[in-house]
PDB file of C-alpha atoms in Angstrom:
ATOM      1  CA  GLN A   6     -11.295  96.376  43.167  1.00  0.00           C
ATOM      2  CA  GLN A   7      -8.259  97.950  41.563  1.00  0.00           C
ATOM      3  CA  LYS A   8      -8.670 101.513  40.312  1.00  0.00           C
ATOM      4  CA  VAL A   9      -6.408 103.477  38.006  1.00  0.00           C
ATOM      5  CA  GLN A  10      -6.418 107.253  38.395  1.00  0.00           C
ATOM      6  CA  GLN A  11      -5.124 109.541  35.677  1.00  0.00           C
ATOM      7  CA  SER A  12      -4.344 113.232  35.745  1.00  0.00           C
ATOM      8  CA  PRO A  13      -4.911 115.732  34.374  1.00  0.00           C
ATOM      9  CA  GLU A  14      -8.248 115.005  32.714  1.00  0.00           C
ATOM     10  CA  SER A  15      -7.290 117.230  29.827  1.00  0.00           C
ATOM     11  CA  LEU A  16      -4.176 119.021  28.706  1.00  0.00           C
ATOM     12  CA  ILE A  17      -3.375 121.583  26.054  1.00  0.00           C
ATOM     13  CA  VAL A  18       0.221 122.036  24.948  1.00  0.00           C
ATOM     14  CA  PRO A  19       1.659 124.082  22.092  1.00  0.00           C
ATOM     15  CA  GLU A  20       3.214 122.332  19.134  1.00  0.00           C
ATOM     16  CA  GLY A  21       6.797 121.524  20.002  1.00  0.00           C
ATOM     17  CA  GLY A  22       6.088 121.576  23.723  1.00  0.00           C
ATOM     18  CA  MET A  23       6.333 118.900  26.404  1.00  0.00           C
ATOM     19  CA  ALA A  24       3.261 116.988  27.584  1.00  0.00           C
ATOM     20  CA  SER A  25       3.348 115.188  30.932  1.00  0.00           C
ATOM     21  CA  LEU A  26       0.668 112.708  31.927  1.00  0.00           C
ATOM     22  CA  ASN A  27       0.281 110.898  35.250  1.00  0.00           C
ATOM     23  CA  CYS A  28      -1.194 107.611  36.385  1.00  0.00           C
ATOM     24  CA  THR A  29      -1.521 105.913  39.772  1.00  0.00           C
ATOM     25  CA  SER A  30      -2.834 102.485  40.708  1.00  0.00           C
ATOM     26  CA  SER A  31      -4.773 101.831  43.908  1.00  0.00           C
ATOM     27  CA  ASP A  32      -3.496  98.238  44.125  1.00  0.00           C
ATOM     28  CA  ARG A  33      -0.160  97.695  45.860  1.00  0.00           C
ATOM     29  CA  ASN A  34       0.215  94.416  43.986  1.00  0.00           C
ATOM     30  CA  VAL A  35       0.313  96.081  40.573  1.00  0.00           C
ATOM     31  CA  ASP A  36       2.818  94.365  38.305  1.00  0.00           C
ATOM     32  CA  TYR A  37       2.452  95.878  34.848  1.00  0.00           C
ATOM     33  CA  PHE A  38       1.596  99.263  33.382  1.00  0.00           C
ATOM     34  CA  TRP A  39       0.807 100.186  29.806  1.00  0.00           C
ATOM     35  CA  TRP A  40       0.075 103.457  28.031  1.00  0.00           C
ATOM     36  CA  TYR A  41      -2.403 103.378  25.174  1.00  0.00           C
ATOM     37  CA  ARG A  42      -3.319 106.111  22.729  1.00  0.00           C
ATOM     38  CA  GLN A  43      -6.772 106.413  21.241  1.00  0.00           C
ATOM     39  CA  HIS A  44      -7.479 108.795  18.390  1.00  0.00           C
ATOM     40  CA  SER A  45     -11.051 109.953  17.925  1.00  0.00           C
ATOM     41  CA  GLY A  46     -13.251 107.236  16.457  1.00  0.00           C
ATOM     42  CA  LYS A  47     -10.509 104.606  16.677  1.00  0.00           C
ATOM     43  CA  SER A  48      -9.708 101.819  19.101  1.00  0.00           C
ATOM     44  CA  PRO A  49      -6.875 102.120  21.648  1.00  0.00           C
ATOM     45  CA  LYS A  50      -3.397 101.286  20.389  1.00  0.00           C
ATOM     46  CA  MET A  51      -0.560 100.303  22.695  1.00  0.00           C
ATOM     47  CA  LEU A  52       2.020 103.067  22.917  1.00  0.00           C
ATOM     48  CA  MET A  53       4.463 101.950  25.572  1.00  0.00           C
ATOM     49  CA  SER A  54       4.735  99.442  28.360  1.00  0.00           C
ATOM     50  CA  ILE A  55       6.802  99.461  31.525  1.00  0.00           C
ATOM     51  CA  PHE A  56       7.202  96.696  34.033  1.00  0.00           C
ATOM     52  CA  SER A  57      10.314  97.623  36.045  1.00  0.00           C
ATOM     53  CA  ASN A  58      11.240 100.671  38.075  1.00  0.00           C
ATOM     54  CA  GLY A  59      12.998 103.344  36.126  1.00  0.00           C
ATOM     55  CA  GLU A  60      12.689 104.998  32.782  1.00  0.00           C
ATOM     56  CA  LYS A  61      12.106 103.838  29.228  1.00  0.00           C
ATOM     57  CA  GLU A  62      12.464 105.994  26.130  1.00  0.00           C
ATOM     58  CA  GLU A  63      11.177 105.399  22.615  1.00  0.00           C
ATOM     59  CA  GLY A  64      11.650 108.308  20.273  1.00  0.00           C
ATOM     60  CA  ARG A  65       9.780 111.342  21.603  1.00  0.00           C
ATOM     61  CA  PHE A  66       8.054 109.284  24.300  1.00  0.00           C
ATOM     62  CA  THR A  67       9.430 108.552  27.779  1.00  0.00           C
ATOM     63  CA  VAL A  68       7.741 106.617  30.554  1.00  0.00           C
ATOM     64  CA  HIS A  69       8.742 106.514  34.183  1.00  0.00           C
ATOM     65  CA  LEU A  70       7.695 103.961  36.773  1.00  0.00           C
ATOM     66  CA  ASN A  71       7.966 104.090  40.535  1.00  0.00           C
ATOM     67  CA  LYS A  72       6.474 100.891  41.903  1.00  0.00           C
ATOM     68  CA  ALA A  73       6.828 102.030  45.510  1.00  0.00           C
ATOM     69  CA  SER A  74       4.426 104.894  44.850  1.00  0.00           C
ATOM     70  CA  LEU A  75       2.406 102.887  42.303  1.00  0.00           C
ATOM     71  CA  HIS A  76       2.930 105.753  39.888  1.00  0.00           C
ATOM     72  CA  THR A  77       3.790 105.957  36.233  1.00  0.00           C
ATOM     73  CA  SER A  78       4.105 108.974  33.986  1.00  0.00           C
ATOM     74  CA  LEU A  79       4.283 109.524  30.241  1.00  0.00           C
ATOM     75  CA  HIS A  80       6.189 112.434  28.760  1.00  0.00           C
ATOM     76  CA  ILE A  81       5.922 113.498  25.149  1.00  0.00           C
ATOM     77  CA  ARG A  82       8.548 115.936  23.945  1.00  0.00           C
ATOM     78  CA  ASP A  83       8.317 117.998  20.772  1.00  0.00           C
ATOM     79  CA  SER A  84       4.549 117.394  20.760  1.00  0.00           C
ATOM     80  CA  GLN A  85       2.883 117.304  17.355  1.00  0.00           C
ATOM     81  CA  PRO A  86      -0.753 117.965  16.388  1.00  0.00           C
ATOM     82  CA  SER A  87      -0.972 114.278  15.458  1.00  0.00           C
ATOM     83  CA  ASP A  88      -0.332 113.469  19.140  1.00  0.00           C
ATOM     84  CA  SER A  89      -3.742 114.936  19.988  1.00  0.00           C
ATOM     85  CA  ALA A  90      -5.684 111.972  21.367  1.00  0.00           C
ATOM     86  CA  LEU A  91      -7.004 110.281  24.494  1.00  0.00           C
ATOM     87  CA  TYR A  92      -4.155 108.689  26.463  1.00  0.00           C
ATOM     88  CA  LEU A  93      -5.158 105.712  28.568  1.00  0.00           C
ATOM     89  CA  CYS A  94      -3.132 104.171  31.352  1.00  0.00           C
ATOM     90  CA  ALA A  95      -3.690 100.471  32.093  1.00  0.00           C
ATOM     91  CA  ALA A  96      -2.515  98.268  34.928  1.00  0.00           C
ATOM     92  CA  SER A  97      -2.708  94.640  35.910  1.00  0.00           C
ATOM     93  CA  CYS A  98      -1.594  92.542  38.825  1.00  0.00           C
ATOM     94  CA  ARG A  99      -0.978  88.903  39.518  1.00  0.00           C
ATOM     95  CA  THR A 100      -3.389  88.835  42.438  1.00  0.00           C
ATOM     96  CA  GLY A 101      -6.100  90.166  40.158  1.00  0.00           C
ATOM     97  CA  GLY A 102      -5.622  87.332  37.719  1.00  0.00           C
ATOM     98  CA  TYR A 103      -3.966  89.789  35.346  1.00  0.00           C
ATOM     99  CA  LYS A 104      -7.238  91.535  34.640  1.00  0.00           C
ATOM    100  CA  VAL A 105      -6.288  94.766  32.844  1.00  0.00           C
ATOM    101  CA  VAL A 106      -7.940  97.864  34.283  1.00  0.00           C
ATOM    102  CA  PHE A 107      -7.892 101.218  32.500  1.00  0.00           C
ATOM    103  CA  GLY A 108      -7.988 104.741  33.812  1.00  0.00           C
ATOM    104  CA  SER A 109     -10.399 107.353  32.482  1.00  0.00           C
ATOM    105  CA  GLY A 110      -7.707 108.883  30.342  1.00  0.00           C
ATOM    106  CA  THR A 111      -6.092 112.226  29.690  1.00  0.00           C
ATOM    107  CA  ARG A 112      -7.298 114.083  26.620  1.00  0.00           C
ATOM    108  CA  LEU A 113      -4.326 115.810  25.019  1.00  0.00           C
ATOM    109  CA  LEU A 114      -4.698 118.639  22.527  1.00  0.00           C
ATOM    110  CA  VAL A 115      -1.592 119.897  20.776  1.00  0.00           C
ATOM    111  CA  SER A 116      -2.270 123.318  19.338  1.00  0.00           C
ATOM    112  CA  PRO A 117      -0.470 124.285  16.122  1.00  0.00           C
TER     113      PRO A 117
ATOM    114  CA  ASN B  15      -2.358  88.875  10.819  1.00  0.00           C
ATOM    115  CA  ALA B  16      -5.815  90.422  10.501  1.00  0.00           C
ATOM    116  CA  GLY B  17      -5.772  91.602  14.087  1.00  0.00           C
ATOM    117  CA  VAL B  18      -8.731  91.261  16.427  1.00  0.00           C
ATOM    118  CA  ILE B  19     -11.927  91.160  14.399  1.00  0.00           C
ATOM    119  CA  GLN B  20     -15.204  92.392  15.818  1.00  0.00           C
ATOM    120  CA  THR B  21     -18.576  92.141  14.148  1.00  0.00           C
ATOM    121  CA  PRO B  22     -20.810  93.886  13.517  1.00  0.00           C
ATOM    122  CA  ARG B  23     -19.182  97.328  13.446  1.00  0.00           C
ATOM    123  CA  HIS B  24     -22.491  99.015  14.161  1.00  0.00           C
ATOM    124  CA  LYS B  25     -25.713  97.680  15.620  1.00  0.00           C
ATOM    125  CA  VAL B  26     -28.993  99.410  16.309  1.00  0.00           C
ATOM    126  CA  THR B  27     -31.551  97.599  18.441  1.00  0.00           C
ATOM    127  CA  GLY B  28     -34.905  98.521  19.863  1.00  0.00           C
ATOM    128  CA  LYS B  29     -35.321  98.677  23.619  1.00  0.00           C
ATOM    129  CA  GLY B  30     -35.999  95.187  24.957  1.00  0.00           C
ATOM    130  CA  GLN B  31     -34.404  93.343  22.042  1.00  0.00           C
ATOM    131  CA  GLU B  32     -31.374  91.082  22.219  1.00  0.00           C
ATOM    132  CA  ALA B  33     -27.932  91.975  20.861  1.00  0.00           C
ATOM    133  CA  THR B  34     -25.075  89.570  20.185  1.00  0.00           C
ATOM    134  CA  LEU B  35     -21.577  90.862  19.569  1.00  0.00           C
ATOM    135  CA  TRP B  36     -18.783  88.756  18.114  1.00  0.00           C
ATOM    136  CA  CYS B  37     -15.035  88.799  18.603  1.00  0.00           C
ATOM    137  CA  GLU B  38     -12.351  86.807  16.813  1.00  0.00           C
ATOM    138  CA  PRO B  39      -9.036  87.106  18.684  1.00  0.00           C
ATOM    139  CA  ILE B  40      -5.626  87.004  17.075  1.00  0.00           C
ATOM    140  CA  SER B  41      -4.691  83.414  16.305  1.00  0.00           C
ATOM    141  CA  GLY B  42      -2.596  81.929  19.106  1.00  0.00           C
ATOM    142  CA  HIS B  43      -3.642  84.474  21.708  1.00  0.00           C
ATOM    143  CA  SER B  44      -4.773  82.790  24.900  1.00  0.00           C
ATOM    144  CA  ALA B  45      -6.631  85.665  26.551  1.00  0.00           C
ATOM    145  CA  VAL B  46      -9.709  87.595  25.446  1.00  0.00           C
ATOM    146  CA  PHE B  47     -11.050  90.669  27.207  1.00  0.00           C
ATOM    147  CA  TRP B  48     -14.319  92.544  26.727  1.00  0.00           C
ATOM    148  CA  TYR B  49     -14.646  96.250  27.576  1.00  0.00           C
ATOM    149  CA  ARG B  50     -17.362  98.852  27.207  1.00  0.00           C
ATOM    150  CA  GLN B  51     -16.511 102.474  26.434  1.00  0.00           C
ATOM    151  CA  THR B  52     -18.696 105.517  26.922  1.00  0.00           C
ATOM    152  CA  ILE B  53     -17.880 109.206  27.252  1.00  0.00           C
ATOM    153  CA  VAL B  54     -19.157 109.275  30.834  1.00  0.00           C
ATOM    154  CA  GLN B  55     -17.745 105.999  32.217  1.00  0.00           C
ATOM    155  CA  GLY B  56     -14.647 105.649  30.088  1.00  0.00           C
ATOM    156  CA  LEU B  57     -13.257 102.200  29.322  1.00  0.00           C
ATOM    157  CA  GLU B  58     -14.917  99.714  31.673  1.00  0.00           C
ATOM    158  CA  PHE B  59     -13.769  96.123  32.117  1.00  0.00           C
ATOM    159  CA  LEU B  60     -16.552  93.597  31.573  1.00  0.00           C
ATOM    160  CA  THR B  61     -15.120  90.083  31.434  1.00  0.00           C
ATOM    161  CA  TYR B  62     -12.008  88.051  30.639  1.00  0.00           C
ATOM    162  CA  PHE B  63     -11.279  84.540  29.312  1.00  0.00           C
ATOM    163  CA  ARG B  64      -8.007  82.667  29.353  1.00  0.00           C
ATOM    164  CA  ASN B  65      -7.675  79.516  27.260  1.00  0.00           C
ATOM    165  CA  GLN B  66     -11.458  79.721  26.756  1.00  0.00           C
ATOM    166  CA  ALA B  67     -12.162  79.523  30.500  1.00  0.00           C
ATOM    167  CA  PRO B  68     -13.910  82.452  32.197  1.00  0.00           C
ATOM    168  CA  ILE B  69     -11.493  84.071  34.646  1.00  0.00           C
ATOM    169  CA  ASP B  70     -13.172  87.238  35.833  1.00  0.00           C
ATOM    170  CA  ASP B  71     -16.623  88.582  35.021  1.00  0.00           C
ATOM    171  CA  SER B  72     -16.755  91.135  37.809  1.00  0.00           C
ATOM    172  CA  GLY B  73     -17.601  93.951  35.411  1.00  0.00           C
ATOM    173  CA  MET B  74     -20.607  92.298  33.826  1.00  0.00           C
ATOM    174  CA  PRO B  75     -24.089  93.515  34.712  1.00  0.00           C
ATOM    175  CA  LYS B  76     -25.243  90.095  35.866  1.00  0.00           C
ATOM    176  CA  GLU B  77     -28.887  90.064  34.912  1.00  0.00           C
ATOM    177  CA  ARG B  78     -28.786  90.779  31.203  1.00  0.00           C
ATOM    178  CA  PHE B  79     -25.192  90.339  30.067  1.00  0.00           C
ATOM    179  CA  SER B  80     -23.491  87.048  29.309  1.00  0.00           C
ATOM    180  CA  ALA B  81     -20.288  86.103  27.532  1.00  0.00           C
ATOM    181  CA  GLN B  82     -19.005  82.853  26.127  1.00  0.00           C
ATOM    182  CA  MET B  83     -15.930  81.530  24.424  1.00  0.00           C
ATOM    183  CA  PRO B  84     -16.940  78.199  22.871  1.00  0.00           C
ATOM    184  CA  ASN B  85     -13.655  77.786  21.019  1.00  0.00           C
ATOM    185  CA  GLN B  86     -10.300  79.517  20.748  1.00  0.00           C
ATOM    186  CA  SER B  87     -11.294  81.387  17.606  1.00  0.00           C
ATOM    187  CA  HIS B  88     -14.234  83.403  18.847  1.00  0.00           C
ATOM    188  CA  SER B  89     -16.039  84.893  21.789  1.00  0.00           C
ATOM    189  CA  THR B  90     -19.535  86.348  22.035  1.00  0.00           C
ATOM    190  CA  LEU B  91     -21.097  88.957  24.271  1.00  0.00           C
ATOM    191  CA  LYS B  92     -24.865  88.740  24.527  1.00  0.00           C
ATOM    192  CA  ILE B  93     -27.081  91.451  25.943  1.00  0.00           C
ATOM    193  CA  GLN B  94     -30.681  90.499  26.615  1.00  0.00           C
ATOM    194  CA  SER B  95     -33.516  92.988  26.891  1.00  0.00           C
ATOM    195  CA  THR B  96     -31.287  95.876  25.800  1.00  0.00           C
ATOM    196  CA  GLN B  97     -31.766  99.242  27.467  1.00  0.00           C
ATOM    197  CA  PRO B  98     -30.766 102.732  26.245  1.00  0.00           C
ATOM    198  CA  GLN B  99     -27.996 102.831  28.900  1.00  0.00           C
ATOM    199  CA  ASP B 100     -26.375  99.851  27.163  1.00  0.00           C
ATOM    200  CA  SER B 101     -25.531 102.135  24.232  1.00  0.00           C
ATOM    201  CA  ALA B 102     -21.742 102.201  24.020  1.00  0.00           C
ATOM    202  CA  VAL B 103     -18.774 101.016  22.033  1.00  0.00           C
ATOM    203  CA  TYR B 104     -17.983  97.434  22.987  1.00  0.00           C
ATOM    204  CA  LEU B 105     -14.311  96.580  22.569  1.00  0.00           C
ATOM    205  CA  CYS B 106     -12.672  93.192  22.513  1.00  0.00           C
ATOM    206  CA  ALA B 107      -8.939  92.745  23.097  1.00  0.00           C
ATOM    207  CA  SER B 108      -6.683  89.720  22.969  1.00  0.00           C
ATOM    208  CA  SER B 109      -3.280  88.949  24.427  1.00  0.00           C
ATOM    209  CA  LEU B 110      -0.700  86.247  23.862  1.00  0.00           C
ATOM    210  CA  ASP B 111      -0.424  85.511  27.576  1.00  0.00           C
ATOM    211  CA  PRO B 112      -1.587  87.950  30.253  1.00  0.00           C
ATOM    212  CA  GLY B 113       0.643  86.268  32.807  1.00  0.00           C
ATOM    213  CA  VAL B 114       3.730  87.675  31.176  1.00  0.00           C
ATOM    214  CA  THR B 115       4.586  91.024  29.749  1.00  0.00           C
ATOM    215  CA  SER B 116       2.602  90.733  26.543  1.00  0.00           C
ATOM    216  CA  ASP B 117       0.650  93.516  24.947  1.00  0.00           C
ATOM    217  CA  TYR B 118      -3.063  93.700  24.372  1.00  0.00           C
ATOM    218  CA  THR B 119      -4.487  94.315  20.917  1.00  0.00           C
ATOM    219  CA  PHE B 120      -7.940  95.815  20.526  1.00  0.00           C
ATOM    220  CA  GLY B 121     -10.454  95.212  17.804  1.00  0.00           C
ATOM    221  CA  SER B 122     -12.198  98.099  16.068  1.00  0.00           C
ATOM    222  CA  GLY B 123     -15.199  97.745  18.351  1.00  0.00           C
ATOM    223  CA  THR B 124     -18.940  97.381  17.930  1.00  0.00           C
ATOM    224  CA  ARG B 125     -20.929 100.571  18.335  1.00  0.00           C
ATOM    225  CA  LEU B 126     -24.258  99.600  19.888  1.00  0.00           C
ATOM    226  CA  LEU B 127     -27.169 102.007  19.864  1.00  0.00           C
ATOM    227  CA  VAL B 128     -30.345 101.092  21.727  1.00  0.00           C
ATOM    228  CA  ILE B 129     -33.342 103.194  20.732  1.00  0.00           C
TER     229      ILE B 129
END
């Protein structure tokens, strides 16, 4: 049964600072990773996806993927109070029938 | 595009009663997923349909939970003899095709409270 581990559980960064979130899959056959953001009382919204080794940047958000270590990370630069939310990492693999499994999340608080 | 529609938004049931939750996926999406979210357990996978066929129900508590997808426009999650530990937000998500790099869109969820 694939598991997705996220760290840290919670993170406080000052406004304008850099937030770094980590995620690792337990399944060596993992094919796809996503990062979702969930604001309090709302449903998760897809933030970024990454399917190939390397780095992908979209505005203030950068994701890295290292498939050999089954690890992805999300970096938020110039963090804003509106970035305060639960960040969920999700993974799926072909051998799992593309079932999408989520980690427990990292709760980010950006302090003004 | 109305997105994934879940009804009802809130449901309160008495212990031992039945609860049925509805999900209408985005038109044209072939995959529908059900998840349950609580503070303690996080976002737990329950079950997954592709082209209306059940693919994986490994997350479903077998005795009281069942899910169906009778047509491509809706799926239901039924909980019989509800228990207080079933209280959670139940989220439905749909995807164009989970076999390729498509994204998953969540509905607003149904908040179930069993008293």
